[in-house]
């Protein structure tokens, strides 16, 4: 993925199905909101994510035009990686598959994927992503096993610290595994400019 610097912040050329770019505004000031919005305004494939210890002053500030809130429920979390060897219930099969520069670990029930997740390692930092359990397999420890197994792989690749963006459900999972909530996240997307034909 290409990363360029836009002022103080990195702009990621994500090129995913839902977005082309994502600006990561790390610890911005509420006065920066118009400048952050200017990066994405009127472009429905541009995302900006604010990462901050406290969202309250941002939520109280005037909301800029040309953007919409995409997500306001994610938490940036981190941990010192320490795999616990969490076992898998009998009856499931597991699979590793490369996913670009990352590794995907899947748990399958014979017919379909029951749970999976992805990890990438950059230096001594591991980024976990896409951890999900299909609804009929939940609360059986599958996501905990997937997270722990990805952790073990990342440690074997030299990682010492783990980071991720957690959904509200994921936050409970990761807290149960010893991860710490660190920062709030607020993601915006641009809104397509109305045509006046
Ligand atoms: C979050 C998610 C991955 C959890 O999957 P799971 O396989 O059910 O999780 P586990 O069974 O391994 O849960 C392990 C522990 O995490 C915590 N936990 C998991 N899901 C929880 C929930 N919905 N509410 C509260 N605690 C939860 C509990 O402490 C649980 O232990 P317990 O069942 O003994 O109480 C699953 O609900 C999911 O796919 N959600 C939608 C996608 C998503 O939000 N993914 C996370 C992206 S960051």
mmCIF file of C-alpha atoms and ligand atoms in Angstrom:
data_model
loop_
_atom_site.group_PDB
_atom_site.id
_atom_site.type_symbol
_atom_site.label_atom_id
_atom_site.label_comp_id
_atom_site.label_asym_id
_atom_site.label_seq_id
_atom_site.Cartn_x
_atom_site.Cartn_y
_atom_site.Cartn_z
ATOM 1 C CA UNK A 1 0.000 0.000 0.000
ATOM 2 C CA UNK A 2 1.363 3.425 -0.932
ATOM 3 C CA UNK A 3 1.528 5.940 1.910
ATOM 4 C CA UNK A 4 2.178 9.634 1.387
ATOM 5 C CA UNK A 5 2.462 12.434 3.910
ATOM 6 C CA UNK A 6 -0.276 15.098 3.807
ATOM 7 C CA UNK A 7 0.884 17.831 6.149
ATOM 8 C CA UNK A 8 1.253 16.217 9.563
ATOM 9 C CA UNK A 9 -0.621 13.024 8.697
ATOM 10 C CA UNK A 10 -0.250 9.926 6.548
ATOM 11 C CA UNK A 11 -2.575 9.414 3.590
ATOM 12 C CA UNK A 12 -3.013 5.715 2.801
ATOM 13 C CA UNK A 13 -3.862 4.640 -0.737
ATOM 14 C CA UNK A 14 -6.083 1.798 0.449
ATOM 15 C CA UNK A 15 -7.702 0.905 -2.893
ATOM 16 C CA UNK A 16 -10.330 -1.309 -1.224
ATOM 17 C CA UNK A 17 -13.868 -1.919 -2.448
ATOM 18 C CA UNK A 18 -15.264 0.779 -0.161
ATOM 19 C CA UNK A 19 -12.564 3.463 -0.290
ATOM 20 C CA UNK A 20 -9.626 4.678 -2.344
ATOM 21 C CA UNK A 21 -7.782 6.651 0.329
ATOM 22 C CA UNK A 22 -7.762 7.080 4.103
ATOM 23 C CA UNK A 23 -6.200 10.033 5.891
ATOM 24 C CA UNK A 24 -5.197 9.162 9.457
ATOM 25 C CA UNK A 25 -5.327 12.273 11.644
ATOM 26 C CA UNK A 26 -3.370 11.249 14.729
ATOM 27 C CA UNK A 27 -4.060 13.297 17.867
ATOM 28 C CA UNK A 28 -5.472 16.279 15.960
ATOM 29 C CA UNK A 29 -6.768 19.514 17.485
ATOM 30 C CA UNK A 30 -10.477 20.441 17.138
ATOM 31 C CA UNK A 31 -9.300 23.471 15.138
ATOM 32 C CA UNK A 32 -7.959 21.011 12.543
ATOM 33 C CA UNK A 33 -11.443 19.695 11.644
ATOM 34 C CA UNK A 34 -11.962 21.943 8.580
ATOM 35 C CA UNK A 35 -8.529 21.009 7.201
ATOM 36 C CA UNK A 36 -9.190 17.288 7.768
ATOM 37 C CA UNK A 37 -12.605 17.599 6.113
ATOM 38 C CA UNK A 38 -11.029 19.347 3.123
ATOM 39 C CA UNK A 39 -9.090 16.141 2.370
ATOM 40 C CA UNK A 40 -12.277 14.101 1.888
ATOM 41 C CA UNK A 41 -15.105 16.583 1.188
ATOM 42 C CA UNK A 42 -17.190 15.751 -1.881
ATOM 43 C CA UNK A 43 -15.312 12.475 -2.554
ATOM 44 C CA UNK A 44 -17.376 9.397 -1.574
ATOM 45 C CA UNK A 45 -14.288 7.145 -1.900
ATOM 46 C CA UNK A 46 -12.163 9.207 0.491
ATOM 47 C CA UNK A 47 -12.072 8.469 4.228
ATOM 48 C CA UNK A 48 -10.546 10.407 7.115
ATOM 49 C CA UNK A 49 -10.075 8.799 10.508
ATOM 50 C CA UNK A 50 -9.401 10.888 13.611
ATOM 51 C CA UNK A 51 -7.536 9.041 16.352
ATOM 52 C CA UNK A 52 -7.658 10.858 19.663
ATOM 53 C CA UNK A 53 -7.623 10.235 23.431
ATOM 54 C CA UNK A 54 -10.908 12.149 23.834
ATOM 55 C CA UNK A 55 -13.589 12.576 21.171
ATOM 56 C CA UNK A 56 -15.749 14.950 23.240
ATOM 57 C CA UNK A 57 -14.212 18.258 22.041
ATOM 58 C CA UNK A 58 -14.473 17.075 18.433
ATOM 59 C CA UNK A 59 -18.121 16.107 18.804
ATOM 60 C CA UNK A 60 -18.841 19.537 20.317
ATOM 61 C CA UNK A 61 -17.142 21.416 17.448
ATOM 62 C CA UNK A 62 -19.125 22.542 14.348
ATOM 63 C CA UNK A 63 -19.428 19.611 11.916
ATOM 64 C CA UNK A 64 -17.863 20.391 8.540
ATOM 65 C CA UNK A 65 -19.749 20.242 5.248
ATOM 66 C CA UNK A 66 -19.172 17.735 2.438
ATOM 67 C CA UNK A 67 -18.559 14.791 4.787
ATOM 68 C CA UNK A 68 -20.611 12.216 6.711
ATOM 69 C CA UNK A 69 -19.784 10.123 9.755
ATOM 70 C CA UNK A 70 -18.922 6.600 8.680
ATOM 71 C CA UNK A 71 -18.036 5.108 12.087
ATOM 72 C CA UNK A 72 -17.841 6.518 15.589
ATOM 73 C CA UNK A 73 -17.708 3.261 17.545
ATOM 74 C CA UNK A 74 -14.189 1.942 17.027
ATOM 75 C CA UNK A 75 -11.424 1.894 19.632
ATOM 76 C CA UNK A 76 -7.704 1.793 18.935
ATOM 77 C CA UNK A 77 -6.270 -0.936 21.178
ATOM 78 C CA UNK A 78 -2.815 -2.321 21.831
ATOM 79 C CA UNK A 79 -1.066 -5.002 23.838
ATOM 80 C CA UNK A 80 2.301 -6.549 24.550
ATOM 81 C CA UNK A 81 1.904 -9.745 22.546
ATOM 82 C CA UNK A 82 1.836 -12.859 24.699
ATOM 83 C CA UNK A 83 0.232 -15.947 23.154
ATOM 84 C CA UNK A 84 -1.585 -18.199 25.609
ATOM 85 C CA UNK A 85 -2.026 -21.328 23.486
ATOM 86 C CA UNK A 86 -5.838 -21.154 23.589
ATOM 87 C CA UNK A 87 -7.225 -24.430 22.220
ATOM 88 C CA UNK A 88 -9.922 -24.936 19.613
ATOM 89 C CA UNK A 89 -13.078 -26.961 20.265
ATOM 90 C CA UNK A 90 -13.048 -30.374 18.531
ATOM 91 C CA UNK A 91 -14.740 -30.666 15.131
ATOM 92 C CA UNK A 92 -13.152 -27.642 13.460
ATOM 93 C CA UNK A 93 -10.362 -27.539 10.878
ATOM 94 C CA UNK A 94 -7.872 -24.728 10.459
ATOM 95 C CA UNK A 95 -6.167 -23.133 7.486
ATOM 96 C CA UNK A 96 -3.416 -20.556 6.900
ATOM 97 C CA UNK A 97 -3.401 -18.541 3.698
ATOM 98 C CA UNK A 98 -1.243 -15.607 2.580
ATOM 99 C CA UNK A 99 -3.246 -12.396 2.072
ATOM 100 C CA UNK A 100 -0.905 -9.986 0.303
ATOM 101 C CA UNK A 101 1.845 -9.231 2.821
ATOM 102 C CA UNK A 102 -0.325 -10.549 5.648
ATOM 103 C CA UNK A 103 -1.413 -13.991 6.865
ATOM 104 C CA UNK A 104 -5.008 -15.117 7.185
ATOM 105 C CA UNK A 105 -5.999 -17.815 9.682
ATOM 106 C CA UNK A 106 -9.382 -19.502 9.241
ATOM 107 C CA UNK A 107 -11.373 -21.970 11.316
ATOM 108 C CA UNK A 108 -13.762 -24.047 9.245
ATOM 109 C CA UNK A 109 -16.615 -26.344 10.245
ATOM 110 C CA UNK A 110 -16.340 -28.573 7.165
ATOM 111 C CA UNK A 111 -18.754 -26.557 5.039
ATOM 112 C CA UNK A 112 -17.871 -22.929 5.619
ATOM 113 C CA UNK A 113 -15.622 -20.497 7.468
ATOM 114 C CA UNK A 114 -16.693 -20.309 11.115
ATOM 115 C CA UNK A 115 -14.124 -17.705 12.198
ATOM 116 C CA UNK A 116 -11.118 -15.945 10.753
ATOM 117 C CA UNK A 117 -8.677 -13.091 11.118
ATOM 118 C CA UNK A 118 -5.656 -11.521 9.473
ATOM 119 C CA UNK A 119 -2.325 -10.270 10.798
ATOM 120 C CA UNK A 120 0.494 -8.270 9.259
ATOM 121 C CA UNK A 121 3.877 -7.660 10.876
ATOM 122 C CA UNK A 122 5.910 -4.484 10.345
ATOM 123 C CA UNK A 123 9.133 -4.518 12.371
ATOM 124 C CA UNK A 124 8.114 -5.368 15.913
ATOM 125 C CA UNK A 125 4.483 -4.276 15.481
ATOM 126 C CA UNK A 126 1.655 -6.628 14.491
ATOM 127 C CA UNK A 127 -1.617 -5.274 13.079
ATOM 128 C CA UNK A 128 -4.595 -7.586 13.553
ATOM 129 C CA UNK A 129 -7.629 -7.091 11.343
ATOM 130 C CA UNK A 130 -10.867 -8.656 10.153
ATOM 131 C CA UNK A 131 -11.420 -10.930 13.142
ATOM 132 C CA UNK A 132 -14.911 -12.302 12.801
ATOM 133 C CA UNK A 133 -16.970 -15.306 13.857
ATOM 134 C CA UNK A 134 -20.075 -16.246 11.892
ATOM 135 C CA UNK A 135 -23.157 -15.725 14.031
ATOM 136 C CA UNK A 136 -24.024 -19.400 14.606
ATOM 137 C CA UNK A 137 -20.523 -20.162 15.938
ATOM 138 C CA UNK A 138 -20.220 -17.295 18.422
ATOM 139 C CA UNK A 139 -19.336 -17.536 22.138
ATOM 140 C CA UNK A 140 -17.456 -20.818 21.702
ATOM 141 C CA UNK A 141 -14.024 -19.261 22.018
ATOM 142 C CA UNK A 142 -13.324 -19.248 18.263
ATOM 143 C CA UNK A 143 -12.367 -15.569 17.989
ATOM 144 C CA UNK A 144 -10.241 -15.848 21.123
ATOM 145 C CA UNK A 145 -8.468 -18.837 19.547
ATOM 146 C CA UNK A 146 -8.027 -16.986 16.223
ATOM 147 C CA UNK A 147 -6.639 -13.876 17.971
ATOM 148 C CA UNK A 148 -4.298 -15.961 20.094
ATOM 149 C CA UNK A 149 -3.084 -17.992 17.102
ATOM 150 C CA UNK A 150 -2.461 -14.842 15.034
ATOM 151 C CA UNK A 151 -0.582 -13.470 18.056
ATOM 152 C CA UNK A 152 1.646 -16.554 18.201
ATOM 153 C CA UNK A 153 2.408 -16.245 14.469
ATOM 154 C CA UNK A 154 3.215 -12.546 14.814
ATOM 155 C CA UNK A 155 5.574 -13.220 17.730
ATOM 156 C CA UNK A 156 7.325 -15.902 15.670
ATOM 157 C CA UNK A 157 7.811 -13.217 12.984
ATOM 158 C CA UNK A 158 9.451 -10.845 15.492
ATOM 159 C CA UNK A 159 6.479 -8.764 16.673
ATOM 160 C CA UNK A 160 6.291 -7.648 20.303
ATOM 161 C CA UNK A 161 3.395 -5.150 20.245
ATOM 162 C CA UNK A 162 -0.080 -5.680 18.792
ATOM 163 C CA UNK A 163 -2.417 -2.945 17.572
ATOM 164 C CA UNK A 164 -5.915 -3.018 16.091
ATOM 165 C CA UNK A 165 -9.115 -1.041 15.592
ATOM 166 C CA UNK A 166 -11.845 -2.734 17.626
ATOM 167 C CA UNK A 167 -15.593 -2.721 17.058
ATOM 168 C CA UNK A 168 -17.705 -2.592 20.260
ATOM 169 C CA UNK A 169 -18.082 -6.418 20.248
ATOM 170 C CA UNK A 170 -14.421 -6.858 19.406
ATOM 171 C CA UNK A 171 -13.426 -4.555 22.265
ATOM 172 C CA UNK A 172 -14.997 -6.974 24.776
ATOM 173 C CA UNK A 173 -13.176 -9.867 23.137
ATOM 174 C CA UNK A 174 -9.771 -8.170 23.189
ATOM 175 C CA UNK A 175 -10.191 -6.867 26.749
ATOM 176 C CA UNK A 176 -10.886 -10.488 27.772
ATOM 177 C CA UNK A 177 -7.491 -11.338 26.215
ATOM 178 C CA UNK A 178 -5.631 -8.547 28.043
ATOM 179 C CA UNK A 179 -5.606 -5.855 25.341
ATOM 180 C CA UNK A 180 -5.881 -2.199 26.437
ATOM 181 C CA UNK A 181 -8.236 0.410 24.916
ATOM 182 C CA UNK A 182 -5.978 3.393 24.083
ATOM 183 C CA UNK A 183 -7.667 5.880 21.752
ATOM 184 C CA UNK A 184 -11.081 6.716 20.310
ATOM 185 C CA UNK A 185 -11.564 6.672 16.551
ATOM 186 C CA UNK A 186 -13.944 8.732 14.396
ATOM 187 C CA UNK A 187 -14.172 8.000 10.666
ATOM 188 C CA UNK A 188 -15.695 10.220 8.007
ATOM 189 C CA UNK A 189 -16.346 9.700 4.313
ATOM 190 C CA UNK A 190 -16.842 12.408 1.722
ATOM 191 C CA UNK A 191 -20.336 12.953 0.333
ATOM 192 C CA UNK A 192 -20.741 13.071 -3.439
ATOM 193 C CA UNK A 193 -21.342 16.624 -4.587
ATOM 194 C CA UNK A 194 -24.928 16.997 -5.918
ATOM 195 C CA UNK A 195 -25.080 17.622 -9.634
ATOM 196 C CA UNK A 196 -27.310 20.500 -10.727
ATOM 197 C CA UNK A 197 -28.233 19.378 -14.240
HETATM 198 C C1 LIG B 1 -16.518 -10.023 18.220
HETATM 199 C C2 LIG B 1 -16.581 -11.459 17.701
HETATM 200 C C3 LIG B 1 -15.432 -11.683 16.705
HETATM 201 C C4 LIG B 1 -16.454 -12.429 18.882
HETATM 202 O O1 LIG B 1 -16.414 -13.756 18.373
HETATM 203 P P1 LIG B 1 -16.657 -15.037 19.283
HETATM 204 O O2 LIG B 1 -16.083 -16.206 18.557
HETATM 205 O O3 LIG B 1 -18.084 -15.111 19.653
HETATM 206 O O4 LIG B 1 -15.801 -14.676 20.582
HETATM 207 P P2 LIG B 1 -15.306 -15.732 21.683
HETATM 208 O O5 LIG B 1 -16.305 -16.812 21.843
HETATM 209 O O6 LIG B 1 -13.920 -16.138 21.355
HETATM 210 O O7 LIG B 1 -15.318 -14.786 22.968
HETATM 211 C C5 LIG B 1 -14.244 -14.807 23.895
HETATM 212 C C6 LIG B 1 -14.567 -13.794 24.983
HETATM 213 O O8 LIG B 1 -14.679 -12.482 24.417
HETATM 214 C C7 LIG B 1 -15.738 -11.756 25.074
HETATM 215 N N1 LIG B 1 -16.810 -11.532 24.127
HETATM 216 C C8 LIG B 1 -16.889 -11.995 22.851
HETATM 217 N N2 LIG B 1 -18.007 -11.538 22.260
HETATM 218 C C9 LIG B 1 -18.645 -10.773 23.169
HETATM 219 C C10 LIG B 1 -19.862 -10.029 23.137
HETATM 220 N N3 LIG B 1 -20.648 -9.991 22.043
HETATM 221 N N4 LIG B 1 -20.235 -9.362 24.253
HETATM 222 C C11 LIG B 1 -19.471 -9.403 25.365
HETATM 223 N N5 LIG B 1 -18.283 -10.091 25.449
HETATM 224 C C12 LIG B 1 -17.885 -10.770 24.363
HETATM 225 C C13 LIG B 1 -16.193 -12.645 26.219
HETATM 226 O O9 LIG B 1 -15.371 -12.371 27.336
HETATM 227 C C14 LIG B 1 -15.894 -14.024 25.667
HETATM 228 O O10 LIG B 1 -15.722 -15.003 26.677
HETATM 229 P P3 LIG B 1 -17.028 -15.771 27.260
HETATM 230 O O11 LIG B 1 -17.842 -16.244 26.093
HETATM 231 O O12 LIG B 1 -16.424 -16.876 28.075
HETATM 232 O O13 LIG B 1 -17.765 -14.740 28.077
HETATM 233 C C15 LIG B 1 -17.945 -11.736 16.994
HETATM 234 O O14 LIG B 1 -19.000 -11.316 17.851
HETATM 235 C C16 LIG B 1 -18.098 -11.052 15.652
HETATM 236 O O15 LIG B 1 -17.686 -11.596 14.630
HETATM 237 N N6 LIG B 1 -18.699 -9.851 15.628
HETATM 238 C C17 LIG B 1 -18.909 -9.119 14.381
HETATM 239 C C18 LIG B 1 -17.582 -8.669 13.751
HETATM 240 C C19 LIG B 1 -16.745 -7.889 14.702
HETATM 241 O O16 LIG B 1 -17.191 -6.945 15.371
HETATM 242 N N7 LIG B 1 -15.462 -8.304 14.766
HETATM 243 C C20 LIG B 1 -14.469 -7.652 15.588
HETATM 244 C C21 LIG B 1 -13.713 -6.719 14.714
HETATM 245 S S1 LIG B 1 -12.565 -5.779 15.685
#
